[in-house]
Amino acid sequence: MTLNTSSPVPGRALRRSIVLATTVLVGAGALAAPGAVAADKWGPGYLILDAQGKPNMSHLGAYGAPGAPAHGITGRVYCADPELLGPEAGGQYGKISEVTTWASKATGKQVSKESVTRAAYVLSKYGDTASDVQAAAVDAALYSFLEEGSTYALPNGKRALQRVSYPNVPKDVKVKAEGFIAEAGKLAGPYKLNVHAPAALKPGEKTTVALDVTSAAGEKVPGVTIDVNGTGAAGAGSVTTNDQGVATTTITPSRAGDVELKAVAKNLPGSTLRAQIPANDKAQRMLVAGGSTSVEAQLRVKADALKGGIKVVKTDSDTKKPLSGVEFEIKDKDKKTVAQGTTNAEGVWQVDNLPPGTYTVHEVKAVEGYQLAADQNVAVVEGKASDVSVVDVKIPQPEKPKPRPVEIPELPKTGA
């Protein structure tokens, strides 16, 4: 914006120049404070040349407390429309409203959804600052997102490079701005909370659960605090994702049945812009620093009842010695065979992983010379092996006939 200081009366012209020099509007094409006024009169940042090269006519940084807020603005805000008038010309600003879409007034184009959420990320995480360098870097990053493809956007926009390269602007501003842009590209929302637990749990057994929060780019976000609560299990609590973006906790199911886990991650960087709109549409819209979002996830997993088992011990009824090679089968309550096996050299056969319930131990084939044992019912309980003693009796042998004495009668003697 060009100042018109012409006047037919030289003395009045001089006085008019002085008055105009003390009038302040912040914006690339707007009036700004003269060089004698400190930059933090308007907020953290730096007074710089405007697009026409006029000194102290633009402000690179934040506007507002502890500087000079406009009507209706109480927090830290950033100018959003570089070619419009500064907030002093806005009149009354409206209440803060959340914005999910954004159209650039400089380019007349709709800004991509990704750029809107990335701008919101930078505003949320880094915007509320009293640091001149950081505020200036946030300002440069915001224009790069919301004026994408224009002269105001880093890395190649001519005006963007001018704004961060003036002698009074530290080199750290450009470095920080580029860092904010890169970080937002990786870690901006919308976010997704992921809970990773085994498909099945066991009652009384401590189990590790892993959690992470992923960004829109699919990156795991470090430093996120997640509150985990569960029904049907003890443990959980609050955990924070590590440098790799992963957090772990443990839960212990108290009983068999469903275990429901609920995880909530709060205070994540905002994913929507917060803006204040001026009454005068020739003034810049203002973007409000701060803001946050949260995300939650629920997971239901089943805690299976602990399995049990049956241990069959086969012995001789007389000698009590073990009998090997005896074939058995286990039948469930529906008479269905669920396991088959043969006793080993110690006369033992064991089957595991049986759900709790009542089973029948049936001897299929005995050792030669032994009778088949009668079926036995056995109760299987959680986490234990039930012992079953099976005694085989030898097949009785038929009695051998006793020899009968034979009497031979004495014959008469002859030839005597």
CSV table of C-alpha atoms in Angstrom, one decimal:
chain,number,residue,atom,x,y,z
A,1,MET,CA,0.0,0.0,0.0
A,2,THR,CA,1.4,3.4,-1.0
A,3,LEU,CA,1.2,6.4,1.3
A,4,ASN,CA,-0.2,9.6,-0.2
A,5,THR,CA,1.3,12.6,1.6
A,6,SER,CA,0.7,15.3,-0.9
A,7,SER,CA,-0.9,18.6,0.3
A,8,PRO,CA,-1.2,22.2,-1.2
A,9,VAL,CA,0.2,23.6,2.1
A,10,PRO,CA,3.8,22.5,2.8
A,11,GLY,CA,3.4,22.8,6.6
A,12,ARG,CA,0.2,20.7,6.6
A,13,ALA,CA,1.9,18.2,4.3
A,14,LEU,CA,4.6,17.7,6.9
A,15,ARG,CA,2.1,17.3,9.7
A,16,ARG,CA,0.1,14.8,7.6
A,17,SER,CA,3.2,12.7,7.0
A,18,ILE,CA,3.8,12.5,10.8
A,19,VAL,CA,0.2,11.4,11.4
A,20,LEU,CA,0.3,8.8,8.7
A,21,ALA,CA,3.6,7.5,10.0
A,22,THR,CA,2.1,6.7,13.3
A,23,THR,CA,-0.9,4.9,11.8
A,24,VAL,CA,-0.4,1.1,12.1
A,25,LEU,CA,-1.9,-1.7,10.0
A,26,VAL,CA,-0.2,-5.1,9.9
A,27,GLY,CA,-0.1,-7.0,6.6
A,28,ALA,CA,2.1,-7.4,3.5
A,29,GLY,CA,0.2,-4.6,1.7
A,30,ALA,CA,-0.8,-2.6,4.8
A,31,LEU,CA,0.6,0.2,6.9
A,32,ALA,CA,2.9,-0.9,9.7
A,33,ALA,CA,4.7,0.7,12.6
A,34,PRO,CA,7.6,3.0,11.9
A,35,GLY,CA,11.1,1.8,12.6
A,36,ALA,CA,11.2,3.5,16.0
A,37,VAL,CA,8.4,1.2,17.2
A,38,ALA,CA,9.5,-2.2,18.5
A,39,ALA,CA,8.3,-5.3,16.7
A,40,ASP,CA,6.7,-6.7,19.8
A,41,LYS,CA,4.3,-3.8,19.8
A,42,TRP,CA,2.3,-6.2,17.6
A,43,GLY,CA,3.5,-9.5,19.0
A,44,PRO,CA,6.6,-11.7,18.8
A,45,GLY,CA,8.4,-11.5,15.4
A,46,TYR,CA,10.1,-8.9,13.2
A,47,LEU,CA,9.2,-5.8,11.3
A,48,ILE,CA,10.2,-6.2,7.7
A,49,LEU,CA,10.0,-4.6,4.3
A,50,ASP,CA,6.7,-5.0,2.5
A,51,ALA,CA,6.4,-6.5,-1.0
A,52,GLN,CA,7.2,-3.0,-2.5
A,53,GLY,CA,10.4,-2.7,-0.5
A,54,LYS,CA,9.1,-0.2,2.1
A,55,PRO,CA,10.8,-0.7,5.5
A,56,ASN,CA,8.8,-1.6,8.6
A,57,MET,CA,5.6,-2.0,6.6
A,58,SER,CA,5.0,-5.7,7.3
A,59,HIS,CA,5.2,-8.0,10.3
A,60,LEU,CA,6.7,-11.5,10.2
A,61,GLY,CA,5.4,-13.3,13.2
A,62,ALA,CA,2.4,-13.4,15.5
A,63,TYR,CA,-0.1,-10.7,16.3
A,64,GLY,CA,-1.8,-10.1,19.7
A,65,ALA,CA,-1.0,-10.5,23.3
A,66,PRO,CA,1.4,-9.3,24.6
A,67,GLY,CA,1.1,-7.0,21.7
A,68,ALA,CA,-1.8,-4.9,20.4
A,69,PRO,CA,-4.9,-7.0,19.7
A,70,ALA,CA,-7.7,-6.0,17.4
A,71,HIS,CA,-11.3,-5.8,18.5
A,72,GLY,CA,-12.6,-9.3,19.4
A,73,ILE,CA,-9.1,-10.9,19.4
A,74,THR,CA,-7.7,-12.0,22.8
A,75,GLY,CA,-5.2,-14.8,22.0
A,76,ARG,CA,-2.2,-15.2,19.8
A,77,VAL,CA,-3.1,-15.0,16.1
A,78,TYR,CA,-1.5,-15.0,12.7
A,79,CYS,CA,-2.4,-13.1,9.6
A,80,ALA,CA,-3.8,-15.5,6.9
A,81,ASP,CA,-4.3,-13.3,3.9
A,82,PRO,CA,-0.9,-11.6,2.9
A,83,GLU,CA,-2.4,-9.2,0.3
A,84,LEU,CA,-5.2,-7.8,2.4
A,85,LEU,CA,-5.2,-5.1,5.2
A,86,GLY,CA,-3.9,-5.9,8.6
A,87,PRO,CA,-6.2,-6.7,11.6
A,88,GLU,CA,-6.3,-3.0,12.8
A,89,ALA,CA,-8.6,-2.4,9.7
A,90,GLY,CA,-10.8,-5.4,10.4
A,91,GLY,CA,-13.2,-3.7,12.8
A,92,GLN,CA,-14.8,-6.2,15.2
A,93,TYR,CA,-13.6,-9.8,14.8
A,94,GLY,CA,-16.0,-12.6,15.3
A,95,LYS,CA,-15.8,-15.5,17.7
A,96,ILE,CA,-13.3,-18.3,17.1
A,97,SER,CA,-14.7,-20.9,14.7
A,98,GLU,CA,-13.3,-24.2,13.6
A,99,VAL,CA,-12.6,-24.4,9.9
A,100,THR,CA,-12.1,-27.7,8.0
A,101,THR,CA,-11.7,-26.1,4.5
A,102,TRP,CA,-9.8,-23.0,3.4
A,103,ALA,CA,-9.8,-20.9,0.2
A,104,SER,CA,-6.9,-18.6,-0.5
A,105,LYS,CA,-7.9,-15.0,-1.2
A,106,ALA,CA,-4.6,-14.4,-3.0
A,107,THR,CA,-4.9,-17.3,-5.4
A,108,GLY,CA,-8.6,-17.8,-5.4
A,109,LYS,CA,-8.1,-21.6,-5.1
A,110,GLN,CA,-9.2,-24.1,-2.6
A,111,VAL,CA,-6.4,-25.3,-0.4
A,112,SER,CA,-5.8,-29.0,-0.2
A,113,LYS,CA,-7.1,-30.9,2.8
A,114,GLU,CA,-3.6,-32.0,3.7
A,115,SER,CA,-2.3,-28.5,3.7
A,116,VAL,CA,-5.2,-27.3,6.0
A,117,THR,CA,-4.5,-30.0,8.6
A,118,ARG,CA,-0.7,-29.4,8.4
A,119,ALA,CA,-1.3,-25.7,9.0
A,120,ALA,CA,-3.5,-26.6,11.9
A,121,TYR,CA,-0.7,-28.9,13.3
A,122,VAL,CA,1.9,-26.0,13.2
A,123,LEU,CA,-0.6,-23.6,14.8
A,124,SER,CA,-1.5,-26.0,17.5
A,125,LYS,CA,1.9,-27.2,18.4
A,126,TYR,CA,4.1,-24.2,17.9
A,127,GLY,CA,1.9,-21.1,17.4
A,128,ASP,CA,1.3,-20.0,21.0
A,129,THR,CA,4.8,-18.7,21.6
A,130,ALA,CA,6.6,-15.5,22.9
A,131,SER,CA,9.7,-16.4,20.9
A,132,ASP,CA,10.4,-14.0,18.0
A,133,VAL,CA,12.2,-16.7,16.0
A,134,GLN,CA,9.4,-19.3,16.5
A,135,ALA,CA,6.6,-17.0,15.8
A,136,ALA,CA,8.2,-15.8,12.6
A,137,ALA,CA,8.8,-19.4,11.6
A,138,VAL,CA,5.2,-20.4,12.2
A,139,ASP,CA,4.1,-17.4,10.1
A,140,ALA,CA,6.3,-18.5,7.2
A,141,ALA,CA,5.1,-22.1,7.5
A,142,LEU,CA,1.4,-21.1,7.5
A,143,TYR,CA,1.7,-19.0,4.3
A,144,SER,CA,3.5,-22.0,2.7
A,145,PHE,CA,0.5,-24.3,3.4
A,146,LEU,CA,-2.4,-21.9,2.9
A,147,GLU,CA,-0.9,-20.0,-0.1
A,148,GLU,CA,0.5,-23.2,-1.7
A,149,GLY,CA,2.0,-22.6,-5.1
A,150,SER,CA,2.1,-18.8,-4.7
A,151,THR,CA,5.0,-16.4,-4.2
A,152,TYR,CA,4.3,-16.6,-0.4
A,153,ALA,CA,5.0,-20.3,-0.2
A,154,LEU,CA,8.3,-21.9,0.8
A,155,PRO,CA,10.5,-23.4,-0.5
A,156,ASN,CA,10.7,-21.4,-3.7
A,157,GLY,CA,8.2,-18.5,-3.5
A,158,LYS,CA,10.0,-15.2,-4.2
A,159,ARG,CA,8.2,-13.3,-1.5
A,160,ALA,CA,8.5,-16.1,1.0
A,161,LEU,CA,12.2,-16.2,0.6
A,162,GLN,CA,12.4,-12.4,0.9
A,163,ARG,CA,10.4,-12.4,4.2
A,164,VAL,CA,12.8,-14.8,5.9
A,165,SER,CA,16.0,-13.3,4.4
A,166,TYR,CA,16.0,-9.7,5.6
A,167,PRO,CA,19.0,-8.6,7.6
A,168,ASN,CA,17.0,-8.3,10.8
A,169,VAL,CA,15.5,-11.8,10.5
A,170,PRO,CA,17.8,-14.5,12.0
A,171,LYS,CA,18.7,-17.4,9.7
A,172,ASP,CA,17.1,-19.7,12.3
A,173,VAL,CA,13.7,-18.5,11.1
A,174,LYS,CA,14.0,-20.2,7.7
A,175,VAL,CA,15.5,-23.3,9.2
A,176,LYS,CA,12.7,-23.6,11.8
A,177,ALA,CA,10.0,-22.9,9.2
A,178,GLU,CA,11.3,-25.6,6.9
A,179,GLY,CA,11.5,-28.0,9.9
A,180,PHE,CA,7.8,-27.2,10.8
A,181,ILE,CA,6.7,-27.9,7.3
A,182,ALA,CA,8.6,-31.2,7.1
A,183,GLU,CA,7.3,-32.3,10.6
A,184,ALA,CA,3.7,-31.4,9.8
A,185,GLY,CA,4.0,-33.5,6.5
A,186,LYS,CA,4.9,-36.5,8.6
A,187,LEU,CA,2.9,-36.0,11.9
A,188,ALA,CA,-0.2,-33.9,11.1
A,189,GLY,CA,-3.6,-35.5,11.6
A,190,PRO,CA,-6.3,-36.7,11.3
A,191,TYR,CA,-5.1,-39.3,13.7
A,192,LYS,CA,-5.9,-43.0,14.3
A,193,LEU,CA,-5.3,-44.8,17.6
A,194,ASN,CA,-4.4,-48.5,17.2
A,195,VAL,CA,-4.5,-51.2,20.0
A,196,HIS,CA,-2.6,-54.4,19.3
A,197,ALA,CA,-3.5,-57.3,21.6
A,198,PRO,CA,-3.4,-61.1,21.1
A,199,ALA,CA,-6.5,-62.6,19.5
A,200,ALA,CA,-7.2,-64.6,22.6
A,201,LEU,CA,-6.2,-64.1,26.3
A,202,LYS,CA,-6.0,-66.4,29.2
A,203,PRO,CA,-7.6,-65.8,32.6
A,204,GLY,CA,-5.0,-64.9,35.3
A,205,GLU,CA,-2.2,-64.5,32.7
A,206,LYS,CA,-0.5,-61.1,32.3
A,207,THR,CA,-0.6,-60.1,28.6
A,208,THR,CA,1.3,-57.2,26.9
A,209,VAL,CA,-0.8,-54.8,24.8
A,210,ALA,CA,0.9,-52.4,22.4
A,211,LEU,CA,-0.6,-49.0,21.3
A,212,ASP,CA,0.3,-46.4,18.8
A,213,VAL,CA,-1.2,-43.3,17.2
A,214,THR,CA,-0.7,-42.9,13.5
A,215,SER,CA,-0.8,-39.6,11.5
A,216,ALA,CA,-2.5,-39.0,8.2
A,217,ALA,CA,0.8,-40.0,6.6
A,218,GLY,CA,0.8,-43.3,8.5
A,219,GLU,CA,3.7,-42.3,10.8
A,220,LYS,CA,3.7,-43.3,14.4
A,221,VAL,CA,3.5,-40.2,16.7
A,222,PRO,CA,6.0,-40.1,19.6
A,223,GLY,CA,5.2,-38.5,23.0
A,224,VAL,CA,1.5,-39.2,23.0
A,225,THR,CA,-0.2,-40.0,26.4
A,226,ILE,CA,-2.8,-42.7,26.1
A,227,ASP,CA,-5.2,-43.7,28.8
A,228,VAL,CA,-6.2,-47.4,28.7
A,229,ASN,CA,-9.1,-48.9,30.6
A,230,GLY,CA,-10.5,-52.3,30.5
A,231,THR,CA,-13.5,-54.3,31.7
A,232,GLY,CA,-12.9,-57.9,32.6
A,233,ALA,CA,-9.2,-57.4,33.2
A,234,ALA,CA,-6.9,-55.7,35.7
A,235,GLY,CA,-4.0,-53.4,34.8
A,236,ALA,CA,-3.7,-50.8,32.0
A,237,GLY,CA,-3.5,-47.2,33.1
A,238,SER,CA,-1.7,-44.3,31.3
A,239,VAL,CA,1.2,-44.8,29.0
A,240,THR,CA,3.2,-42.6,26.6
A,241,THR,CA,4.5,-43.5,23.2
A,242,ASN,CA,8.3,-43.7,23.0
A,243,ASP,CA,10.6,-42.2,20.3
A,244,GLN,CA,9.4,-44.8,17.9
A,245,GLY,CA,5.8,-43.9,18.6
A,246,VAL,CA,4.9,-47.1,20.5
A,247,ALA,CA,3.6,-47.6,24.0
A,248,THR,CA,3.0,-50.8,25.9
A,249,THR,CA,0.9,-51.8,28.9
A,250,THR,CA,-0.2,-55.1,30.5
A,251,ILE,CA,-3.6,-56.5,31.4
A,252,THR,CA,-4.6,-59.6,33.3
A,253,PRO,CA,-8.0,-61.0,32.5
A,254,SER,CA,-9.8,-61.8,35.7
A,255,ARG,CA,-12.0,-64.5,34.3
A,256,ALA,CA,-13.0,-66.3,31.1
A,257,GLY,CA,-15.1,-64.2,28.7
A,258,ASP,CA,-14.9,-61.0,26.8
A,259,VAL,CA,-12.4,-58.3,27.7
A,260,GLU,CA,-13.2,-54.8,26.5
A,261,LEU,CA,-10.3,-52.3,26.1
A,262,LYS,CA,-10.9,-48.6,25.6
A,263,ALA,CA,-8.0,-46.3,24.8
A,264,VAL,CA,-8.1,-42.5,24.6
A,265,ALA,CA,-5.3,-40.2,23.4
A,266,LYS,CA,-5.9,-36.6,24.3
A,267,ASN,CA,-4.1,-33.3,23.6
A,268,LEU,CA,-3.0,-34.3,20.1
A,269,PRO,CA,-2.2,-31.4,17.8
A,270,GLY,CA,-5.3,-29.9,16.2
A,271,SER,CA,-6.4,-31.1,12.8
A,272,THR,CA,-8.7,-28.1,12.0
A,273,LEU,CA,-8.0,-24.5,11.7
A,274,ARG,CA,-9.4,-22.0,14.2
A,275,ALA,CA,-10.1,-18.7,12.6
A,276,GLN,CA,-11.6,-15.3,13.4
A,277,ILE,CA,-13.3,-13.4,10.6
A,278,PRO,CA,-13.3,-9.5,10.5
A,279,ALA,CA,-16.3,-7.4,10.0
A,280,ASN,CA,-14.4,-5.6,7.2
A,281,ASP,CA,-13.7,-8.2,4.4
A,282,LYS,CA,-10.8,-6.2,3.1
A,283,ALA,CA,-8.9,-7.1,6.2
A,284,GLN,CA,-7.1,-10.3,6.9
A,285,ARG,CA,-8.7,-13.3,8.4
A,286,MET,CA,-6.8,-14.3,11.6
A,287,LEU,CA,-5.7,-17.8,12.5
A,288,VAL,CA,-5.7,-18.6,16.2
A,289,ALA,CA,-2.8,-20.4,17.8
A,290,GLY,CA,-3.3,-23.5,19.9
A,291,GLY,CA,-6.1,-26.0,19.8
A,292,SER,CA,-6.0,-29.8,20.2
A,293,THR,CA,-7.8,-32.9,19.3
A,294,SER,CA,-8.3,-36.4,20.7
A,295,VAL,CA,-8.9,-39.9,19.3
A,296,GLU,CA,-10.1,-43.1,20.9
A,297,ALA,CA,-10.3,-46.8,20.0
A,298,GLN,CA,-12.1,-49.8,21.4
A,299,LEU,CA,-11.1,-53.4,21.2
A,300,ARG,CA,-12.9,-56.6,22.3
A,301,VAL,CA,-10.9,-59.8,22.8
A,302,LYS,CA,-11.9,-63.1,24.3
A,303,ALA,CA,-10.3,-64.6,27.3
A,304,ASP,CA,-10.6,-68.3,26.8
A,305,ALA,CA,-11.0,-70.7,29.8
A,306,LEU,CA,-7.7,-72.3,30.6
A,307,LYS,CA,-7.4,-75.8,29.1
A,308,GLY,CA,-6.9,-78.9,31.2
A,309,GLY,CA,-5.8,-82.5,30.5
A,310,ILE,CA,-6.0,-86.1,31.4
A,311,LYS,CA,-3.1,-88.3,32.5
A,312,VAL,CA,-3.8,-92.1,32.2
A,313,VAL,CA,-1.5,-94.4,34.2
A,314,LYS,CA,-1.8,-98.1,33.2
A,315,THR,CA,-0.7,-100.9,35.6
A,316,ASP,CA,-0.9,-104.6,36.1
A,317,SER,CA,-3.4,-105.5,38.8
A,318,ASP,CA,-1.2,-108.1,40.4
A,319,THR,CA,2.4,-106.8,40.0
A,320,LYS,CA,1.5,-103.1,39.9
A,321,LYS,CA,4.0,-102.8,37.1
A,322,PRO,CA,3.3,-100.3,34.3
A,323,LEU,CA,1.8,-101.7,31.1
A,324,SER,CA,3.0,-100.1,27.8
A,325,GLY,CA,1.4,-100.3,24.4
A,326,VAL,CA,-2.2,-100.0,25.7
A,327,GLU,CA,-4.4,-98.0,23.4
A,328,PHE,CA,-6.9,-95.5,24.8
A,329,GLU,CA,-9.3,-92.8,23.5
A,330,ILE,CA,-11.0,-89.9,25.2
A,331,LYS,CA,-14.7,-89.2,24.4
A,332,ASP,CA,-16.5,-86.0,25.3
A,333,LYS,CA,-20.0,-85.7,26.7
A,334,ASP,CA,-21.5,-86.2,23.3
A,335,LYS,CA,-19.6,-89.5,22.9
A,336,LYS,CA,-17.3,-88.0,20.3
A,337,THR,CA,-13.7,-89.1,20.3
A,338,VAL,CA,-11.5,-86.1,20.9
A,339,ALA,CA,-8.1,-87.8,21.5
A,340,GLN,CA,-6.4,-91.1,20.9
A,341,GLY,CA,-3.1,-92.5,22.1
A,342,THR,CA,-0.9,-95.3,23.5
A,343,THR,CA,0.8,-95.7,26.9
A,344,ASN,CA,4.6,-95.4,26.9
A,345,ALA,CA,7.2,-97.5,28.6
A,346,GLU,CA,6.2,-96.0,31.9
A,347,GLY,CA,2.6,-97.0,31.3
A,348,VAL,CA,1.6,-93.3,30.9
A,349,TRP,CA,-0.4,-91.5,28.2
A,350,GLN,CA,-1.4,-87.9,28.6
A,351,VAL,CA,-3.5,-85.6,26.5
A,352,ASP,CA,-3.6,-81.8,27.0
A,353,ASN,CA,-5.6,-78.8,25.7
A,354,LEU,CA,-8.9,-80.2,26.7
A,355,PRO,CA,-11.6,-77.6,27.6
A,356,PRO,CA,-13.1,-78.0,31.0
A,357,GLY,CA,-15.8,-80.6,31.1
A,358,THR,CA,-16.6,-84.3,31.7
A,359,TYR,CA,-14.9,-86.9,29.6
A,360,THR,CA,-14.8,-90.7,29.3
A,361,VAL,CA,-11.6,-92.7,29.3
A,362,HIS,CA,-12.1,-95.7,27.1
A,363,GLU,CA,-9.6,-98.5,26.7
A,364,VAL,CA,-9.5,-99.6,23.0
A,365,LYS,CA,-6.9,-102.4,23.0
A,366,ALA,CA,-5.2,-104.1,25.9
A,367,VAL,CA,-1.9,-105.9,26.1
A,368,GLU,CA,-2.2,-109.5,25.1
A,369,GLY,CA,-3.3,-111.6,28.0
A,370,TYR,CA,-5.1,-108.8,29.7
A,371,GLN,CA,-8.8,-107.9,29.9
A,372,LEU,CA,-10.1,-104.5,28.7
A,373,ALA,CA,-10.7,-102.2,31.6
A,374,ALA,CA,-14.1,-100.6,32.2
A,375,ASP,CA,-14.7,-97.0,31.0
A,376,GLN,CA,-14.1,-94.2,33.5
A,377,ASN,CA,-15.6,-90.8,33.7
A,378,VAL,CA,-13.3,-87.9,34.6
A,379,ALA,CA,-13.8,-84.2,35.2
A,380,VAL,CA,-11.3,-81.8,33.5
A,381,VAL,CA,-10.9,-78.5,35.3
A,382,GLU,CA,-9.1,-75.3,34.2
A,383,GLY,CA,-5.3,-75.4,34.1
A,384,LYS,CA,-4.9,-78.9,35.5
A,385,ALA,CA,-4.3,-82.5,34.4
A,386,SER,CA,-6.6,-85.0,36.0
A,387,ASP,CA,-5.0,-88.4,36.8
A,388,VAL,CA,-6.8,-91.6,35.9
A,389,SER,CA,-5.5,-94.9,37.2
A,390,VAL,CA,-6.4,-97.8,35.0
A,391,VAL,CA,-5.7,-101.3,36.2
A,392,ASP,CA,-5.7,-104.3,33.8
A,393,VAL,CA,-6.5,-107.7,35.0
A,394,LYS,CA,-5.1,-110.8,33.3
A,395,ILE,CA,-7.4,-113.0,31.4
A,396,PRO,CA,-8.0,-116.0,33.7
A,397,GLN,CA,-6.6,-119.4,32.4
A,398,PRO,CA,-8.9,-122.4,32.4
A,399,GLU,CA,-8.1,-125.0,35.1
A,400,LYS,CA,-6.1,-128.0,33.8
A,401,PRO,CA,-7.9,-131.3,34.4
A,402,LYS,CA,-6.4,-133.4,37.3
A,403,PRO,CA,-5.1,-136.9,36.3
A,404,ARG,CA,-7.3,-139.7,37.7
A,405,PRO,CA,-5.7,-142.8,39.2
A,406,VAL,CA,-6.1,-146.0,37.2
A,407,GLU,CA,-6.3,-149.3,39.1
A,408,ILE,CA,-5.2,-152.3,37.2
A,409,PRO,CA,-6.7,-155.5,38.6
A,410,GLU,CA,-4.3,-158.3,39.4
A,411,LEU,CA,-4.6,-161.1,36.9
A,412,PRO,CA,-4.6,-164.8,37.8
A,413,LYS,CA,-1.3,-166.4,37.6
A,414,THR,CA,-0.9,-169.3,35.1
A,415,GLY,CA,1.6,-172.0,34.5
A,416,ALA,CA,2.3,-172.3,38.1
